[in-house]
Short mmCIF file of N, CA and C in Angstrom, two decimals:
data_model
loop_
_atom_site.label_atom_id
_atom_site.label_comp_id
_atom_site.label_asym_id
_atom_site.label_seq_id
_atom_site.Cartn_x
_atom_site.Cartn_y
_atom_site.Cartn_z
N GLU A 3 32.72 77.43 -119.16
CA GLU A 3 33.77 76.26 -118.81
C GLU A 3 34.47 76.86 -117.60
N ALA A 4 35.28 77.96 -117.35
CA ALA A 4 36.21 78.44 -116.78
C ALA A 4 35.21 78.22 -114.97
N GLU A 5 33.84 78.59 -115.28
CA GLU A 5 33.10 78.63 -114.06
C GLU A 5 32.79 77.23 -113.48
N ALA A 6 32.70 76.36 -114.54
CA ALA A 6 32.30 74.71 -114.21
C ALA A 6 33.83 74.52 -113.62
N ASP A 7 34.69 74.68 -114.38
CA ASP A 7 36.13 74.25 -113.35
C ASP A 7 36.45 74.64 -112.06
N GLU A 8 35.91 76.16 -111.85
CA GLU A 8 36.03 76.52 -110.92
C GLU A 8 35.15 76.01 -109.54
N GLU A 9 34.13 75.75 -110.20
CA GLU A 9 32.85 75.06 -109.48
C GLU A 9 33.66 73.41 -108.93
N ALA A 10 34.27 72.83 -109.90
CA ALA A 10 34.78 71.70 -109.66
C ALA A 10 35.69 71.04 -108.69
N ALA A 11 36.50 72.28 -108.80
CA ALA A 11 37.37 72.71 -107.94
C ALA A 11 37.34 72.70 -106.57
N ALA A 12 36.32 73.53 -106.50
CA ALA A 12 35.51 73.52 -105.12
C ALA A 12 35.11 72.52 -104.29
N ALA A 13 34.69 72.14 -105.05
CA ALA A 13 33.76 70.78 -104.77
C ALA A 13 34.90 69.68 -104.48
N ALA A 14 35.62 69.67 -105.18
CA ALA A 14 37.08 68.47 -104.85
C ALA A 14 37.56 69.21 -103.41
N GLU A 15 38.01 70.35 -103.46
CA GLU A 15 38.58 70.92 -102.24
C GLU A 15 37.38 70.46 -100.77
N ALA A 16 36.29 70.76 -101.23
CA ALA A 16 35.43 70.52 -100.09
C ALA A 16 35.41 69.18 -99.38
N VAL A 17 35.63 68.01 -100.89
CA VAL A 17 35.48 66.58 -100.09
C VAL A 17 36.77 66.20 -99.55
N ALA A 18 38.10 66.67 -99.56
CA ALA A 18 38.98 66.43 -99.68
C ALA A 18 39.21 66.73 -98.07
N ALA A 19 38.71 68.17 -97.96
CA ALA A 19 38.53 68.66 -96.76
C ALA A 19 37.91 68.27 -95.32
N GLU A 20 36.60 67.50 -96.13
CA GLU A 20 35.20 66.18 -94.92
C GLU A 20 36.51 65.20 -94.71
N ARG A 21 37.22 64.78 -95.78
CA ARG A 21 37.73 63.54 -95.64
C ARG A 21 38.69 63.75 -94.63
N ALA A 22 39.71 64.79 -94.65
CA ALA A 22 40.59 65.03 -93.81
C ALA A 22 40.44 64.94 -92.75
N ALA A 23 39.21 65.79 -92.35
CA ALA A 23 38.92 66.02 -90.63
C ALA A 23 37.95 64.31 -90.11
N ALA A 24 37.48 63.67 -91.37
CA ALA A 24 37.28 62.31 -90.71
C ALA A 24 38.27 61.61 -90.56
N GLU A 25 39.59 61.87 -91.37
CA GLU A 25 40.58 60.99 -90.83
C GLU A 25 41.20 61.65 -89.26
N ARG A 26 41.15 62.68 -89.33
CA ARG A 26 41.69 63.20 -87.91
C ARG A 26 40.74 62.83 -86.89
N ARG A 27 39.42 62.76 -86.89
CA ARG A 27 38.38 62.19 -85.95
C ARG A 27 38.83 60.85 -85.45
N ASP A 28 39.08 60.09 -86.68
CA ASP A 28 39.21 58.38 -86.43
C ASP A 28 40.72 58.53 -85.81
N GLN A 29 41.51 59.31 -85.71
CA GLN A 29 42.98 59.29 -85.29
C GLN A 29 42.73 59.46 -83.74
N GLU A 30 41.75 60.54 -83.47
CA GLU A 30 41.47 61.05 -82.17
C GLU A 30 41.07 59.96 -81.34
N LEU A 31 39.93 58.92 -81.87
CA LEU A 31 39.51 57.86 -81.19
C LEU A 31 40.44 57.00 -81.32
N ARG A 32 41.11 56.61 -82.50
CA ARG A 32 42.27 55.45 -81.78
C ARG A 32 43.36 55.87 -81.03
N GLN A 33 43.45 57.03 -80.66
CA GLN A 33 44.26 57.82 -79.52
C GLN A 33 43.71 57.53 -78.19
N LYS A 34 42.44 57.80 -78.21
CA LYS A 34 41.95 57.98 -76.94
C LYS A 34 41.73 56.08 -76.90
N ARG A 35 41.24 55.13 -77.65
CA ARG A 35 40.96 54.51 -77.40
C ARG A 35 42.50 53.30 -76.69
N GLU A 36 43.80 53.79 -77.59
CA GLU A 36 44.74 53.05 -77.12
C GLU A 36 45.24 53.57 -75.72
N ALA A 37 44.69 54.96 -75.41
CA ALA A 37 44.82 55.04 -74.02
C ALA A 37 44.37 54.75 -72.89
N ALA A 38 42.85 54.56 -73.30
CA ALA A 38 42.17 53.87 -72.47
C ALA A 38 42.75 52.24 -72.16
N GLU A 39 43.12 51.71 -72.88
CA GLU A 39 43.55 50.35 -73.37
C GLU A 39 44.93 50.29 -72.30
N GLU A 40 45.69 51.37 -72.56
CA GLU A 40 46.88 51.17 -71.59
C GLU A 40 46.91 51.67 -70.32
N ALA A 41 45.61 52.13 -70.01
CA ALA A 41 45.26 52.85 -68.53
C ALA A 41 44.42 51.51 -67.91
N LEU A 42 43.80 50.68 -68.65
CA LEU A 42 43.24 49.89 -68.19
C LEU A 42 44.46 48.61 -67.77
N ARG A 43 45.33 48.53 -68.77
CA ARG A 43 46.36 47.27 -68.68
C ARG A 43 47.20 47.78 -67.21
N VAL A 44 47.40 48.97 -66.75
CA VAL A 44 48.26 49.33 -65.49
C VAL A 44 47.48 49.23 -64.35
N GLN A 45 46.37 49.61 -64.64
CA GLN A 45 44.93 49.77 -63.39
C GLN A 45 44.99 48.47 -62.76
N ARG A 46 45.21 48.71 -61.21
CA ARG A 46 44.94 47.61 -60.49
C ARG A 46 43.41 46.99 -60.88
N PRO A 47 43.53 45.77 -60.43
CA PRO A 47 41.85 45.24 -60.70
C PRO A 47 41.09 46.06 -60.28
N ARG A 48 41.19 46.82 -58.98
CA ARG A 48 40.66 47.09 -57.65
C ARG A 48 41.17 48.20 -57.07
N PRO A 49 40.70 49.40 -57.36
CA PRO A 49 41.76 50.29 -55.97
C PRO A 49 41.92 49.69 -54.86
N LEU A 50 43.03 50.49 -53.95
CA LEU A 50 43.48 49.53 -52.49
C LEU A 50 42.32 50.19 -51.65
N SER A 51 42.03 51.64 -51.67
CA SER A 51 41.01 52.06 -51.14
C SER A 51 40.00 51.69 -51.29
N ASP A 52 39.39 50.74 -52.51
CA ASP A 52 38.18 49.98 -52.62
C ASP A 52 37.92 48.61 -51.53
N VAL A 53 39.18 47.82 -51.71
CA VAL A 53 39.99 46.66 -51.33
C VAL A 53 40.03 47.19 -49.34
N ALA A 54 40.22 48.25 -48.88
CA ALA A 54 40.46 48.13 -48.02
C ALA A 54 39.17 48.52 -47.38
N ALA A 55 38.21 49.16 -47.73
CA ALA A 55 36.55 49.82 -47.40
C ALA A 55 35.89 48.27 -47.27
N THR A 56 36.18 47.39 -48.46
CA THR A 56 35.40 46.30 -48.27
C THR A 56 35.62 45.42 -47.27
N GLN A 57 36.98 45.31 -46.95
CA GLN A 57 37.54 44.44 -46.02
C GLN A 57 37.23 44.96 -44.72
N ALA A 58 37.35 46.34 -44.37
CA ALA A 58 36.42 47.03 -43.11
C ALA A 58 35.02 46.50 -43.19
N ALA A 59 34.28 46.95 -44.33
CA ALA A 59 33.24 46.39 -44.23
C ALA A 59 32.63 45.39 -43.52
N GLU A 60 33.34 43.91 -44.30
CA GLU A 60 33.05 42.55 -44.19
C GLU A 60 33.53 42.15 -42.62
N ALA A 61 34.48 42.91 -42.09
CA ALA A 61 35.31 42.81 -40.70
C ALA A 61 34.19 43.10 -39.47
N ALA A 62 33.26 44.32 -39.80
CA ALA A 62 32.10 44.65 -39.25
C ALA A 62 30.98 44.15 -39.18
N VAL A 63 30.59 43.35 -40.41
CA VAL A 63 29.67 42.52 -40.74
C VAL A 63 29.86 40.85 -39.73
N ASN A 64 31.30 40.51 -39.69
CA ASN A 64 31.43 39.24 -38.99
C ASN A 64 31.69 39.61 -37.52
N ALA A 65 31.85 40.99 -36.91
CA ALA A 65 32.23 41.28 -35.75
C ALA A 65 30.53 41.16 -35.23
N ALA A 66 29.78 41.95 -35.86
CA ALA A 66 28.16 42.06 -35.28
C ALA A 66 27.44 40.62 -35.49
N ALA A 67 28.15 39.64 -36.46
CA ALA A 67 27.79 38.46 -36.18
C ALA A 67 28.00 37.72 -35.14
N ALA A 68 29.25 37.84 -34.72
CA ALA A 68 29.82 37.08 -33.92
C ALA A 68 28.99 37.67 -32.29
N ALA A 69 29.09 38.78 -32.61
CA ALA A 69 28.31 39.62 -30.93
C ALA A 69 26.85 39.15 -31.20
N GLY A 70 26.31 38.60 -31.70
CA GLY A 70 24.90 37.87 -32.01
C GLY A 70 23.91 39.16 -32.59
N LEU A 71 24.24 40.32 -33.22
CA LEU A 71 23.61 41.24 -33.49
C LEU A 71 22.96 40.93 -35.05
N MET A 72 23.52 39.94 -35.56
CA MET A 72 22.89 39.57 -37.24
C MET A 72 23.37 38.25 -37.16
N ASP A 73 22.08 37.73 -37.67
CA ASP A 73 22.22 35.88 -37.98
C ASP A 73 23.44 35.77 -38.81
N ALA A 74 23.96 34.83 -39.20
CA ALA A 74 24.90 34.37 -40.01
C ALA A 74 24.18 34.60 -41.40
N ASP A 75 23.36 34.17 -41.57
CA ASP A 75 22.43 33.93 -43.07
C ASP A 75 22.64 35.66 -43.55
N ALA A 76 21.91 36.55 -42.47
CA ALA A 76 22.03 38.12 -42.81
C ALA A 76 23.54 38.39 -43.13
N ALA A 77 24.47 38.12 -42.18
CA ALA A 77 25.89 38.31 -42.68
C ALA A 77 26.19 38.14 -43.91
N GLU A 78 25.98 36.60 -44.34
CA GLU A 78 26.68 36.37 -45.64
C GLU A 78 25.57 37.27 -46.66
N GLU A 79 24.59 37.32 -46.63
CA GLU A 79 23.94 38.23 -47.43
C GLU A 79 24.60 39.67 -47.27
N LYS A 80 24.75 40.14 -46.61
CA LYS A 80 25.37 41.38 -46.45
C LYS A 80 26.50 41.78 -47.34
N LYS A 81 27.75 40.34 -46.94
CA LYS A 81 28.66 40.25 -47.56
C LYS A 81 28.81 40.30 -49.03
N ARG A 82 27.94 39.32 -49.50
CA ARG A 82 27.36 39.40 -50.80
C ARG A 82 27.31 40.30 -51.61
N GLU A 83 26.42 41.26 -50.92
CA GLU A 83 26.10 42.81 -51.45
C GLU A 83 27.35 43.81 -51.50
N LEU A 84 28.08 43.54 -50.25
CA LEU A 84 29.21 44.66 -50.83
C LEU A 84 29.95 43.96 -51.88
N GLN A 85 30.09 42.65 -51.54
CA GLN A 85 31.18 42.28 -53.08
C GLN A 85 30.42 42.52 -54.50
N GLN A 86 29.14 42.78 -54.79
CA GLN A 86 28.92 43.04 -55.98
C GLN A 86 28.60 44.25 -56.16
N ALA A 87 28.93 45.05 -54.91
CA ALA A 87 28.77 46.95 -55.13
C ALA A 87 30.37 46.75 -55.55
N ALA A 88 30.94 46.48 -54.79
CA ALA A 88 32.66 47.06 -55.27
C ALA A 88 32.68 46.12 -56.90
N GLU A 89 32.28 45.21 -57.01
CA GLU A 89 32.81 44.68 -58.48
C GLU A 89 32.02 45.73 -59.10
N ALA A 90 30.94 46.11 -59.13
CA ALA A 90 29.89 47.23 -59.80
C ALA A 90 30.54 48.40 -59.87
N ARG A 91 31.33 48.74 -58.62
CA ARG A 91 32.21 50.22 -58.93
C ARG A 91 33.59 49.74 -59.81
N GLU A 92 34.06 49.00 -59.98
CA GLU A 92 35.57 48.27 -60.77
C GLU A 92 34.69 48.19 -62.13
N ARG A 93 33.74 47.41 -62.51
CA ARG A 93 32.81 47.48 -63.91
C ARG A 93 32.86 48.72 -64.44
N LEU A 94 32.14 49.84 -63.46
CA LEU A 94 31.73 51.21 -63.82
C LEU A 94 33.37 51.87 -64.23
N GLY A 95 34.27 51.95 -63.40
CA GLY A 95 35.48 52.30 -63.76
C GLY A 95 36.34 51.81 -65.17
N ARG A 96 35.96 50.56 -65.42
CA ARG A 96 37.16 50.14 -66.68
C ARG A 96 35.76 50.65 -67.71
N LEU A 97 34.74 50.87 -67.93
CA LEU A 97 33.73 51.00 -68.90
C LEU A 97 33.96 52.87 -69.16
N ARG A 98 34.12 53.76 -68.10
CA ARG A 98 34.04 54.96 -68.13
C ARG A 98 35.56 55.30 -68.86
N LEU A 99 36.51 54.31 -68.75
CA LEU A 99 37.71 54.66 -69.63
C LEU A 99 37.63 54.90 -71.08
N PHE A 100 36.64 53.91 -71.54
CA PHE A 100 36.41 54.01 -72.85
C PHE A 100 34.86 54.62 -73.27
N GLU A 101 35.17 55.97 -72.37
CA GLU A 101 33.89 56.81 -72.98
C GLU A 101 33.73 57.01 -74.40
N SER A 102 34.58 57.40 -75.24
CA SER A 102 34.57 57.51 -76.94
C SER A 102 34.23 56.73 -77.54
N ASP A 103 34.52 55.53 -76.99
CA ASP A 103 33.86 54.24 -77.69
C ASP A 103 32.50 54.46 -77.02
N LEU A 104 32.23 54.36 -76.28
CA LEU A 104 30.50 54.20 -75.82
C LEU A 104 29.77 54.78 -76.41
N ALA A 105 30.25 56.52 -76.81
CA ALA A 105 29.50 57.26 -77.50
C ALA A 105 29.66 57.17 -79.28
N LEU A 106 30.67 56.40 -79.58
CA LEU A 106 30.62 56.45 -80.76
C LEU A 106 29.23 55.27 -81.44
N LEU A 107 29.60 54.25 -80.40
CA LEU A 107 28.04 53.19 -80.22
C LEU A 107 27.00 53.79 -80.10
N GLY A 108 26.64 55.23 -79.64
CA GLY A 108 25.23 55.61 -79.08
C GLY A 108 25.35 55.09 -77.79
N PHE A 109 26.10 55.21 -76.63
CA PHE A 109 26.06 54.77 -75.19
C PHE A 109 26.24 56.19 -74.67
N GLU A 110 26.23 57.33 -75.36
CA GLU A 110 26.67 58.72 -74.89
C GLU A 110 25.84 59.19 -73.36
N ALA A 111 24.43 58.90 -73.67
CA ALA A 111 23.29 59.38 -72.14
C ALA A 111 22.64 58.57 -71.89
N VAL A 112 23.52 57.73 -71.07
CA VAL A 112 22.98 56.29 -70.78
C VAL A 112 23.37 56.30 -69.08
N SER A 113 22.58 55.78 -68.09
CA SER A 113 22.55 56.05 -66.80
C SER A 113 23.57 55.12 -66.33
N GLU A 114 24.23 55.04 -64.97
CA GLU A 114 25.37 54.21 -64.79
C GLU A 114 24.41 52.70 -64.53
N ASP A 115 23.40 52.62 -63.73
CA ASP A 115 22.68 51.32 -63.87
C ASP A 115 22.44 50.69 -65.49
N ASP A 116 21.95 51.30 -66.57
CA ASP A 116 22.12 50.60 -67.66
C ASP A 116 23.43 50.48 -67.88
N LEU A 117 24.24 51.00 -67.73
CA LEU A 117 25.67 51.06 -67.84
C LEU A 117 26.17 49.80 -67.42
N LEU A 118 26.14 49.70 -66.10
CA LEU A 118 26.12 48.30 -65.66
C LEU A 118 25.54 47.25 -65.99
N ALA A 119 24.10 47.03 -66.58
CA ALA A 119 23.49 46.34 -67.04
C ALA A 119 24.13 45.97 -68.59
N LEU A 120 24.88 46.83 -68.95
CA LEU A 120 25.55 46.66 -70.50
C LEU A 120 26.45 44.79 -70.40
N ASP A 121 25.44 44.42 -71.44
CA ASP A 121 25.93 42.80 -71.91
C ASP A 121 25.99 42.74 -73.35
N GLU A 122 26.80 41.73 -73.90
CA GLU A 122 26.97 41.44 -75.36
C GLU A 122 26.20 41.40 -76.18
N LYS A 123 24.79 41.01 -75.49
CA LYS A 123 23.49 41.09 -76.35
C LYS A 123 23.21 42.87 -77.09
N ALA A 124 23.02 43.46 -75.89
CA ALA A 124 22.65 44.77 -76.23
C ALA A 124 23.84 45.34 -76.80
N LEU A 125 25.04 45.39 -76.58
CA LEU A 125 26.02 45.90 -77.26
C LEU A 125 26.11 45.22 -78.74
N ARG A 126 25.91 44.03 -79.24
CA ARG A 126 25.66 43.98 -80.47
C ARG A 126 24.54 44.53 -81.06
N ALA A 127 23.44 44.55 -80.68
CA ALA A 127 22.25 45.04 -81.54
C ALA A 127 22.88 46.72 -81.05
N GLN A 128 23.31 47.57 -80.58
CA GLN A 128 23.68 48.99 -80.60
C GLN A 128 24.47 49.08 -81.89
N PHE A 129 25.67 47.80 -81.77
CA PHE A 129 26.82 48.02 -83.14
C PHE A 129 26.24 47.67 -84.24
N ARG A 130 25.07 46.87 -84.30
CA ARG A 130 24.58 46.65 -85.40
C ARG A 130 23.80 47.72 -86.29
N LEU A 131 22.94 48.39 -85.25
CA LEU A 131 22.30 49.48 -85.72
C LEU A 131 23.13 50.58 -86.31
N ARG A 132 24.54 51.21 -85.42
CA ARG A 132 25.02 52.13 -85.83
C ARG A 132 26.03 51.50 -87.21
N SER A 133 26.37 50.45 -87.06
CA SER A 133 26.77 50.07 -88.33
C SER A 133 26.04 50.32 -89.58
N ARG A 134 24.47 50.09 -89.47
CA ARG A 134 23.72 50.55 -90.96
C ARG A 134 23.69 51.84 -91.13
N GLU A 135 24.38 52.85 -90.14
CA GLU A 135 24.07 54.01 -90.42
C GLU A 135 25.28 54.72 -90.88
N LEU A 136 26.52 53.95 -90.64
CA LEU A 136 27.95 54.24 -90.68
C LEU A 136 28.80 53.44 -92.31
N HIS A 137 27.62 52.43 -92.07
CA HIS A 137 28.51 51.34 -93.48
C HIS A 137 28.47 52.48 -94.56
N PRO A 138 29.80 52.21 -95.60
CA PRO A 138 29.44 52.89 -96.80
C PRO A 138 28.67 52.54 -97.74
N ASP A 139 28.45 51.28 -97.62
CA ASP A 139 27.53 50.61 -98.70
C ASP A 139 26.13 50.70 -98.44
N ALA A 140 25.63 51.65 -97.14
CA ALA A 140 24.40 51.71 -96.89
C ALA A 140 24.13 53.21 -97.09
N ALA A 141 24.83 53.86 -96.81
CA ALA A 141 24.69 55.35 -96.95
C ALA A 141 25.79 56.15 -98.17
N THR A 142 24.90 57.13 -98.78
CA THR A 142 25.85 57.87 -99.50
C THR A 142 27.05 58.58 -98.84
N GLU A 143 27.88 58.85 -99.81
CA GLU A 143 29.18 59.85 -99.16
C GLU A 143 29.11 61.14 -98.66
N GLU A 144 27.95 61.77 -98.94
CA GLU A 144 27.61 62.71 -98.40
C GLU A 144 26.97 62.71 -97.00
N GLU A 145 26.27 61.82 -96.46
CA GLU A 145 25.55 61.55 -95.22
C GLU A 145 26.93 60.98 -94.57
N LEU A 146 27.80 60.45 -94.96
CA LEU A 146 28.97 59.67 -94.20
C LEU A 146 29.77 60.92 -93.84
N ALA A 147 29.89 62.09 -94.53
CA ALA A 147 30.84 62.97 -94.31
C ALA A 147 30.68 63.78 -92.74
N GLY A 148 31.77 63.64 -92.11
CA GLY A 148 31.88 63.90 -90.88
C GLY A 148 32.00 63.22 -89.99
N ARG A 149 31.76 61.81 -90.25
CA ARG A 149 31.16 61.01 -89.26
C ARG A 149 32.32 59.97 -89.11
N PRO A 150 32.53 58.94 -87.85
CA PRO A 150 33.57 58.08 -88.13
C PRO A 150 33.36 57.21 -89.13
N SER A 151 34.52 56.48 -89.33
CA SER A 151 34.46 55.37 -90.32
C SER A 151 33.78 54.17 -89.72
N VAL A 152 33.30 53.15 -90.11
CA VAL A 152 33.07 51.93 -89.75
C VAL A 152 34.41 51.04 -89.28
N TYR A 153 35.27 51.52 -89.59
CA TYR A 153 36.52 50.30 -89.29
C TYR A 153 36.55 51.21 -87.71
N GLU A 154 36.69 52.56 -87.28
CA GLU A 154 36.56 52.72 -85.82
C GLU A 154 35.30 51.85 -85.17
N LEU A 155 34.09 51.94 -85.64
CA LEU A 155 33.00 51.52 -85.61
C LEU A 155 33.28 49.95 -84.67
N ASN A 156 34.14 49.21 -85.59
CA ASN A 156 34.40 47.82 -85.74
C ASN A 156 35.30 48.09 -84.14
N ALA A 157 36.31 48.88 -84.19
CA ALA A 157 37.51 48.46 -82.84
C ALA A 157 36.67 48.99 -81.75
N ALA A 158 35.94 50.19 -81.85
CA ALA A 158 35.25 50.36 -80.68
C ALA A 158 34.37 49.19 -80.23
N TYR A 159 33.73 48.52 -80.76
CA TYR A 159 32.67 47.20 -80.48
C TYR A 159 33.87 46.23 -79.89
N THR A 160 34.89 45.93 -80.44
CA THR A 160 35.62 44.78 -80.14
C THR A 160 36.50 45.19 -78.42
N SER A 161 36.99 46.34 -78.50
CA SER A 161 37.31 46.86 -77.10
C SER A 161 36.46 47.06 -76.17
N LEU A 162 35.10 47.44 -76.41
CA LEU A 162 33.92 47.04 -75.29
C LEU A 162 33.59 45.83 -74.95
N LEU A 163 33.59 44.74 -76.23
CA LEU A 163 33.06 43.52 -76.10
C LEU A 163 33.98 42.79 -75.41
N LYS A 164 35.60 42.90 -75.08
CA LYS A 164 36.39 42.39 -74.39
C LYS A 164 36.21 42.45 -72.72
N LEU A 165 35.48 44.26 -72.46
CA LEU A 165 35.06 44.25 -70.77
C LEU A 165 33.79 43.58 -70.22
N VAL A 166 32.62 43.61 -71.36
CA VAL A 166 31.36 42.91 -71.10
C VAL A 166 31.53 41.69 -70.92
N ARG A 167 32.64 40.95 -71.54
CA ARG A 167 32.56 39.52 -71.64
C ARG A 167 32.65 38.56 -70.10
#
């Protein structure tokens, strides 16, 4: 009986340690998300250097069109390309702030192009996939040990959904 009690106590300690580790991991994820949201709140929509570079490029395109080196349609197309590139850099910068949330949802090894193409549909599909893996009703307690909680998954999804809308 004494051995059984010691084994039960050791098992209870192991479970408590796993829960504490999961709580610490969840806390770290929350802190990273809060820091990313704060950085996003105070961040300029586009860095001044990017705005200046885009404006200089547009001025050069306008000058080339005025000098007859480029027709008006080509100049407008080039301006549109410059604007799209600037918007892509801005979106990528915002998404990079939420790297821990992207990793939690399973987007840790995606290319920049795939990240830029991320939309609500892809985000929702990945969220549902990860929800099945992390939900306490769908997995045993042993399978969930050491993994983030489904609550953190929900918070990560909500944060990223705001960015892709």
